[in-house]
Coordinates of C-alpha atoms and ligand atoms in Angstrom, one line a residue:
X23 CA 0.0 0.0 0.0
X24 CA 1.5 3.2 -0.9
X25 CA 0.6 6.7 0.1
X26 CA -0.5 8.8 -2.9
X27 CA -2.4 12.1 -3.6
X28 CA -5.9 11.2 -3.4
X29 CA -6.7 13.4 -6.8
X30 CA -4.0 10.8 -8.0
X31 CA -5.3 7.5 -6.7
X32 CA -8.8 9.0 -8.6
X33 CA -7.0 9.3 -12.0
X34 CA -5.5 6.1 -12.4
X35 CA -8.5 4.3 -10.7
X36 CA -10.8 5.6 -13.1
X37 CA -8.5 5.1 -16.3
X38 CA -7.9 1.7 -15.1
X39 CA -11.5 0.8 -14.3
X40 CA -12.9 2.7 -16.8
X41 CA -14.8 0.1 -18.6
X42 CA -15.9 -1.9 -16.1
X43 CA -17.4 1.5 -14.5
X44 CA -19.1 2.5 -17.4
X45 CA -21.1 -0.5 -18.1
X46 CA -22.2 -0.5 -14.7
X47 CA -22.7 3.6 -14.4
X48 CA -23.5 4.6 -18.1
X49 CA -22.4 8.0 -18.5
X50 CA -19.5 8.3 -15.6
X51 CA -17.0 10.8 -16.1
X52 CA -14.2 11.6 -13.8
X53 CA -15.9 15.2 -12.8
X54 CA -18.9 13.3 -11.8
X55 CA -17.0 11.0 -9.7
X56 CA -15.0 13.6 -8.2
X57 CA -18.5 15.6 -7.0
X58 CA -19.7 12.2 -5.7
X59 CA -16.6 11.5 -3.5
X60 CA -16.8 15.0 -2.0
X61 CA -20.1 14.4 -1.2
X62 CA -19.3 11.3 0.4
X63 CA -15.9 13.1 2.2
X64 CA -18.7 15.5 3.2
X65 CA -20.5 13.2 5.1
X66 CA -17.9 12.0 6.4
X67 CA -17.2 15.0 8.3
X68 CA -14.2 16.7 5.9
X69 CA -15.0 19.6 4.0
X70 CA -11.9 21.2 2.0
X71 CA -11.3 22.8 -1.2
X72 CA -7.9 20.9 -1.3
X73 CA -9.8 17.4 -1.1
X74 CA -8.1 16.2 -4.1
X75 CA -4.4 17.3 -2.6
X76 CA -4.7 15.2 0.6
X77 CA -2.6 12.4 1.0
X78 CA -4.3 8.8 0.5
X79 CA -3.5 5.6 2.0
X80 CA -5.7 2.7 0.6
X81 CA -6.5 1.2 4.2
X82 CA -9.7 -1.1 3.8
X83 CA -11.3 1.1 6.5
X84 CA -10.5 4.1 5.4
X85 CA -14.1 6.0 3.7
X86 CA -12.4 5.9 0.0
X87 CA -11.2 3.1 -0.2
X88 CA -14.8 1.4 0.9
X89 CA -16.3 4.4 -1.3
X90 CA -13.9 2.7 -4.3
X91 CA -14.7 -0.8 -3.3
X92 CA -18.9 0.0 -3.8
X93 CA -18.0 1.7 -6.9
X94 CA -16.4 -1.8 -8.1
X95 CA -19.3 -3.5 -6.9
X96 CA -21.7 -1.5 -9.0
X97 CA -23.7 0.3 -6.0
X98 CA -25.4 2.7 -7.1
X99 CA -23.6 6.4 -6.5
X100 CA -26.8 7.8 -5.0
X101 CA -26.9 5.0 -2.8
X102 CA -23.4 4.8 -1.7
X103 CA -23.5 7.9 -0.6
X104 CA -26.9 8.5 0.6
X105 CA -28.1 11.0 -1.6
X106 CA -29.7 12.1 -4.8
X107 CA -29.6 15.6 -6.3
X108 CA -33.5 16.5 -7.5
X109 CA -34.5 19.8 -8.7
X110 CA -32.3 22.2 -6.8
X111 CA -32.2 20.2 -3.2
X112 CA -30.5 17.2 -2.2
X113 CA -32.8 14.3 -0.6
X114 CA -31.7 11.2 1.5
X115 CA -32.0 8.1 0.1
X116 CA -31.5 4.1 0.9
X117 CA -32.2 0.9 -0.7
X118 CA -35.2 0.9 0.7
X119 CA -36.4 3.8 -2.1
X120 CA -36.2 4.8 -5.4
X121 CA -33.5 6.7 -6.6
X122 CA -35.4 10.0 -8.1
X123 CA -35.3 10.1 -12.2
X124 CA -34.6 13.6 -13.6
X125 CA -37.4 13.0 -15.7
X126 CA -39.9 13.3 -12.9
X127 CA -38.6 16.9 -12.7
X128 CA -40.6 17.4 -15.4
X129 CA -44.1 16.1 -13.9
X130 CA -43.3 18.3 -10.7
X131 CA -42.7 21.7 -13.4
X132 CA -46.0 20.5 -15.1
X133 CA -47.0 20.4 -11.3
X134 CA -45.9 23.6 -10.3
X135 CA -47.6 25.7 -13.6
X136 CA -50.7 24.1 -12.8
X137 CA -50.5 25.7 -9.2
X138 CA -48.8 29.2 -10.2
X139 CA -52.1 29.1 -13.0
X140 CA -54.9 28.3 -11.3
X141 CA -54.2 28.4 -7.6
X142 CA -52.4 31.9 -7.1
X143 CA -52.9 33.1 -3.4
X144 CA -55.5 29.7 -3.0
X145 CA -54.9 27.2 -1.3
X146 CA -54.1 23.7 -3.3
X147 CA -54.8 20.0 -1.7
X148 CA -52.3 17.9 -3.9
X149 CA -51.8 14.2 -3.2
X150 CA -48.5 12.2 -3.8
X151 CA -49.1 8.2 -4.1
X152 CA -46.1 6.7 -4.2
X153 CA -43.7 9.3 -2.5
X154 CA -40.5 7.2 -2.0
X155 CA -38.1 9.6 -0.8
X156 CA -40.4 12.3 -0.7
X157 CA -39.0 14.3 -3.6
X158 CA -42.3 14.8 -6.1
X159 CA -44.5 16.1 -2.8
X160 CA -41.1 17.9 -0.9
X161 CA -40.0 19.9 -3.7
X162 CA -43.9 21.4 -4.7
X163 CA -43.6 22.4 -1.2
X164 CA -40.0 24.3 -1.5
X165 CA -41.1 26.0 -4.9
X166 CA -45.1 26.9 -4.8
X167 CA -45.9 30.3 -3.8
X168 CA -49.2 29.2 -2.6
X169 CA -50.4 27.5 -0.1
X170 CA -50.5 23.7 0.1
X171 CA -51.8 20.8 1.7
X172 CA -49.8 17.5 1.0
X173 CA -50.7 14.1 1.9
X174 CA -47.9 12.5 0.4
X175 CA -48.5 8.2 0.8
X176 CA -46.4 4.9 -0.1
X177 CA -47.4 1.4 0.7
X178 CA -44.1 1.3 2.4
X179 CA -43.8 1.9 5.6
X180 CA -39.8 2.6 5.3
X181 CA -40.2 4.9 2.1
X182 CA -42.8 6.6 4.2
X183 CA -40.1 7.0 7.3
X184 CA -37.6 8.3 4.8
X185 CA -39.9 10.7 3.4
X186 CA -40.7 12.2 6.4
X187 CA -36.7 12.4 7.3
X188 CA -36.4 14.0 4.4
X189 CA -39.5 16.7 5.3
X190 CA -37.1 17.0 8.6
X191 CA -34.2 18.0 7.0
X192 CA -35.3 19.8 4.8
X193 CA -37.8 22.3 6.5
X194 CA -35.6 25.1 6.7
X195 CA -36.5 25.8 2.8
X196 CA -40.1 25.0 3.1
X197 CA -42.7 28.0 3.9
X198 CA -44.8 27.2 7.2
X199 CA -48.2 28.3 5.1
X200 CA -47.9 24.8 3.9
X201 CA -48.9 21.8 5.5
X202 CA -48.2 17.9 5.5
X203 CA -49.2 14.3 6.2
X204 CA -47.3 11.2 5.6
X205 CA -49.9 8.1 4.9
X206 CA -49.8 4.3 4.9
X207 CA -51.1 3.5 1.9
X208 CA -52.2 1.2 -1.0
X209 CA -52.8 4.2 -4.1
X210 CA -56.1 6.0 -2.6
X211 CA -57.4 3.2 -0.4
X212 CA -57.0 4.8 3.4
X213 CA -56.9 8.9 2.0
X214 CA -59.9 10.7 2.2
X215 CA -61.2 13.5 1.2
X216 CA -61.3 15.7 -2.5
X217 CA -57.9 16.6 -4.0
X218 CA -56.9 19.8 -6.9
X219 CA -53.7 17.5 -7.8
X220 CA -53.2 13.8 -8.0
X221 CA -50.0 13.0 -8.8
X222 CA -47.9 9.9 -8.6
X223 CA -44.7 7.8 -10.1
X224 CA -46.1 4.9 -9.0
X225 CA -44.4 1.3 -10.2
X226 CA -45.0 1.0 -14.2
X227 CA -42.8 -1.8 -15.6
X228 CA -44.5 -5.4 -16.4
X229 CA -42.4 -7.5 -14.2
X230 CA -41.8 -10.3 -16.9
X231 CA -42.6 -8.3 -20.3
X232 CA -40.6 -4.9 -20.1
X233 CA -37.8 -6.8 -18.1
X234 CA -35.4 -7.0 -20.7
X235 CA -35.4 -3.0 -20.6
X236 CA -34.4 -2.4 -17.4
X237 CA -30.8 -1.6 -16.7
X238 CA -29.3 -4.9 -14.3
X239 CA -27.8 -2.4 -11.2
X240 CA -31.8 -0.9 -11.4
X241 CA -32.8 -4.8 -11.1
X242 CA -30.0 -5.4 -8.2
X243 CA -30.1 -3.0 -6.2
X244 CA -33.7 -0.7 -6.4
X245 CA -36.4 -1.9 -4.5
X246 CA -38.7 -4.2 -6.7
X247 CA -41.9 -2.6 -5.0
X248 CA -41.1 0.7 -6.5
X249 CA -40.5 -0.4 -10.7
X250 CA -42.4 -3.6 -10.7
X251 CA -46.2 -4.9 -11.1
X252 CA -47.1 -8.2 -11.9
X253 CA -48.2 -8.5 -15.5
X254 CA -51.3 -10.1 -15.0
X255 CA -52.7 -7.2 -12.6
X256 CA -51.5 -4.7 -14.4
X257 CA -53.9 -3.1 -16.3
X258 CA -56.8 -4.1 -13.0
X259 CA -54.1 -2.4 -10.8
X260 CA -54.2 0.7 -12.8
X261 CA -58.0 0.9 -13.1
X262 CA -58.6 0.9 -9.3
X263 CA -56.4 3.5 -9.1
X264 CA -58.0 5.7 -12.1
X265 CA -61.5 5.1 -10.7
X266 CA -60.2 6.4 -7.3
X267 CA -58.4 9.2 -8.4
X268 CA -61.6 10.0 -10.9
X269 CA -63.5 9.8 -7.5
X270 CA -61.6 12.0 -5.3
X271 CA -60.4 14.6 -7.9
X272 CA -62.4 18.0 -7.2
X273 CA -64.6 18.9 -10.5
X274 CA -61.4 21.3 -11.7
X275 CA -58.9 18.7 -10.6
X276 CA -55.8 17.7 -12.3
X277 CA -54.0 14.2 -12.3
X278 CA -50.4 13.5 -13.3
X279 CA -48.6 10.6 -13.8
X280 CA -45.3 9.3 -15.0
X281 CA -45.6 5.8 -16.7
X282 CA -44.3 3.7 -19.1
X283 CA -44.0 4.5 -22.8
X284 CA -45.3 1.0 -24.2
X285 CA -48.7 1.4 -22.1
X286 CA -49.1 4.9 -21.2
X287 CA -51.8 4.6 -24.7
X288 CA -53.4 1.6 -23.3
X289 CA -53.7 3.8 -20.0
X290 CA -55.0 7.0 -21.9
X291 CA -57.6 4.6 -23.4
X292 CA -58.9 3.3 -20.2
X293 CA -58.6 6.8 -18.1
X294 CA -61.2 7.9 -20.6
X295 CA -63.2 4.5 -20.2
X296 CA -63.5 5.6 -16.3
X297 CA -64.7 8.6 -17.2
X298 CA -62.2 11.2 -17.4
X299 CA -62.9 13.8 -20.0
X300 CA -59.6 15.4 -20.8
X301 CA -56.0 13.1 -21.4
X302 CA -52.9 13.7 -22.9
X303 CA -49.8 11.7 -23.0
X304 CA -46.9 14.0 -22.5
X305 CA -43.1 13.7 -23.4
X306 CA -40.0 13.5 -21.5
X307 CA -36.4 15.2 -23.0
X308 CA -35.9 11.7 -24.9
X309 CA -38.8 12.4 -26.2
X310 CA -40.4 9.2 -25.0
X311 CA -44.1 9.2 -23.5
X312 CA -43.9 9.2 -20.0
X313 CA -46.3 11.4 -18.6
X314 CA -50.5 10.7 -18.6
X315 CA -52.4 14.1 -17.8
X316 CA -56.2 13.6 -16.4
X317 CA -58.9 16.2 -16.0
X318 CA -62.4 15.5 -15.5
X319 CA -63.9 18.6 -16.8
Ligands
LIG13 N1 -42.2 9.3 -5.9 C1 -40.8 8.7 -5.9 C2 -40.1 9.2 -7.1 O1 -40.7 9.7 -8.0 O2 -38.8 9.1 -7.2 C3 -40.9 7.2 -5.9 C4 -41.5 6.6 -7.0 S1 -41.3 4.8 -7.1 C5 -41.4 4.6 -8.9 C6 -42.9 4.2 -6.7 C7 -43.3 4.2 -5.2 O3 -44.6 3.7 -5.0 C8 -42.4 3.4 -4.3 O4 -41.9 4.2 -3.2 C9 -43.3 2.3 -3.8 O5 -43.0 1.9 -2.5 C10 -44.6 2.9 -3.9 N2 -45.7 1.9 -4.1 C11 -45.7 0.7 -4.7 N3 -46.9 0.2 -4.7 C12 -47.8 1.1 -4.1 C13 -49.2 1.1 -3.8 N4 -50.0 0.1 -4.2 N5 -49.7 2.2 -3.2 C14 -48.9 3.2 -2.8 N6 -47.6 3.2 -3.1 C15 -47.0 2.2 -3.7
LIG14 N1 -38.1 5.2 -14.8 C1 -37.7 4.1 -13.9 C2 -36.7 3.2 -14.6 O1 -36.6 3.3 -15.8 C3 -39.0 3.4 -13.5 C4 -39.7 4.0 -12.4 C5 -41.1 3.5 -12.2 O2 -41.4 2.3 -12.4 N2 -41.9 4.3 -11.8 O3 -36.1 2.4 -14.0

């Protein structure tokens, strides 16, 4: 083991890892690694501009070096080091939640308009099914200028608990106008009441027939509650939900939904079957359908 400069050790671990890396972390580049491990040196309780200078001795307990040994592994980054970077705050997250997709930035902008359109200075119930981490419900919080009352809800009880940690930590940037509650629950089942905005990311992918699509570290290491439904309840799964949401939307209400681009049409086709008036099927940046808007009226 020799000591090196850590900005050292990084260079030649990345050149010489390189491909291995890639394939399990499409897209890495050696600036993104270097923000990751000063997050994770963060945490860690060291915060210097000169991170990269310090000497580094590859001890097997030493923060890197288990930092490198993950990396090799194929851990995710987010959850190695226990955060995720979505909209402009970051958010907590385990294995025991998703880690947030920039494209669900876009459902929370469409989110936002809606409120800034037809909610200025009035207050705005908005549901989020499915929180996970909390980032869809947290961050309409941090951004809307009005008012708000958020039930945000998962079927799991530790998303839930992270969610709320994640309310915790991040209250300093949310207004006290707005209000929340964290539910236990299975899509609308145990939340009452009428909502302006029903959204949710909720699982989309058919366990067995979109499989092959799904990147392996999502399959490894992401919790199969929050991509997967079984193939044969899909579409019933999906209907209970649309009738409820149909049901608890108030006559002006809005739903959004991210979903999958190979049944988001099938979707459309049944949200107007239960009654909804209004749909559209919206694009992400790929320009792939992810995104199902419902209005009644
Ligand atoms: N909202 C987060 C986001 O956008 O990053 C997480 C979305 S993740 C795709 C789906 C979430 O729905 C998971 O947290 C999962 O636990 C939750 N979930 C799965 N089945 C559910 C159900 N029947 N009712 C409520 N939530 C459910
Ligand atoms: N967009 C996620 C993925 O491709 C899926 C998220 C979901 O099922 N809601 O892995």
């Amino acid at each position: 083991m020799a000591l090196q400069i850590l900005g050292d050790y990084l260079n030649t671990f990345f050149q010489e890892e390189k491909k291995a890396l890639l394939a399990q972390y499409p897209g890495l580049n050696l600036h993104r690694l270097r923000q990751d491990i000063k997050l994770h040196a963060f945490l860690n309780g060291i915060d210097s501009e000169e991170l990269f200078e310090f000497p580094y001795l590859p001890h097997r307990r030493h923060p890197f070096t288990i930092f490198f040994s993950k990396l090799r592994e194929g851990i995710p980054l987010e959850y190695i080091t226990g955060y995720s970077y979505f909209f402009r705050s970051h958010f907590r997250v385990t294995q025991d939640v998703l880690i947030p997709r920039s494209e669900t930035e876009i459902l929370v902008e469409l989110a936002l308009q809606e409120i800034q359109k037809n909610y200025k200075n009035k207050k705005c119930r908005v549901a989020d099914i499915g929180t996970g981490s909390g980032v869809i419900g947290l961050t309409l919080l941090m951004e809307s200028l009005s008012p708000i009352e958020l039930i945000a809800s998962d079927l799991s009880e530790k998303a839930l608990n992270l969610a709320h940690e994640n309310y915790f930590n991040l209250s300093y940037a949310i207004a006290p106008m707005h209000k929340v509650q964290f539910v236990l629950s299975d899509r609308l089942n145990n939340i009452d009441g009428e909502f302006d905005l029903i959204l949710s990311n909720p699982p989309y992918i058919k366990k067995v027939k979109d499989r092959l699509g799904v990147h392996q570290q999502v399959i490894k290491y992401e919790p199969p509650m929050a991509l997967f439904l079984e193939d044969d309840f899909y579409d019933n799964w999906f209907e209970d939900f649309f009738q409820n949401i149909y049901l608890q939307l108030a006559p002006n209400g809005m739903s959004l939904l991210e979903g999958h681009e190979d049944h988001l049409g099938m979707l459309e086709t049944m949200a107007l079957k239960v009654g909804f008036r209004k749909t559209e099927v919206i694009n992400d940046f790929t320009g792939r359908k992810r995104f199902l808007r419902l209005r009644k009226d």
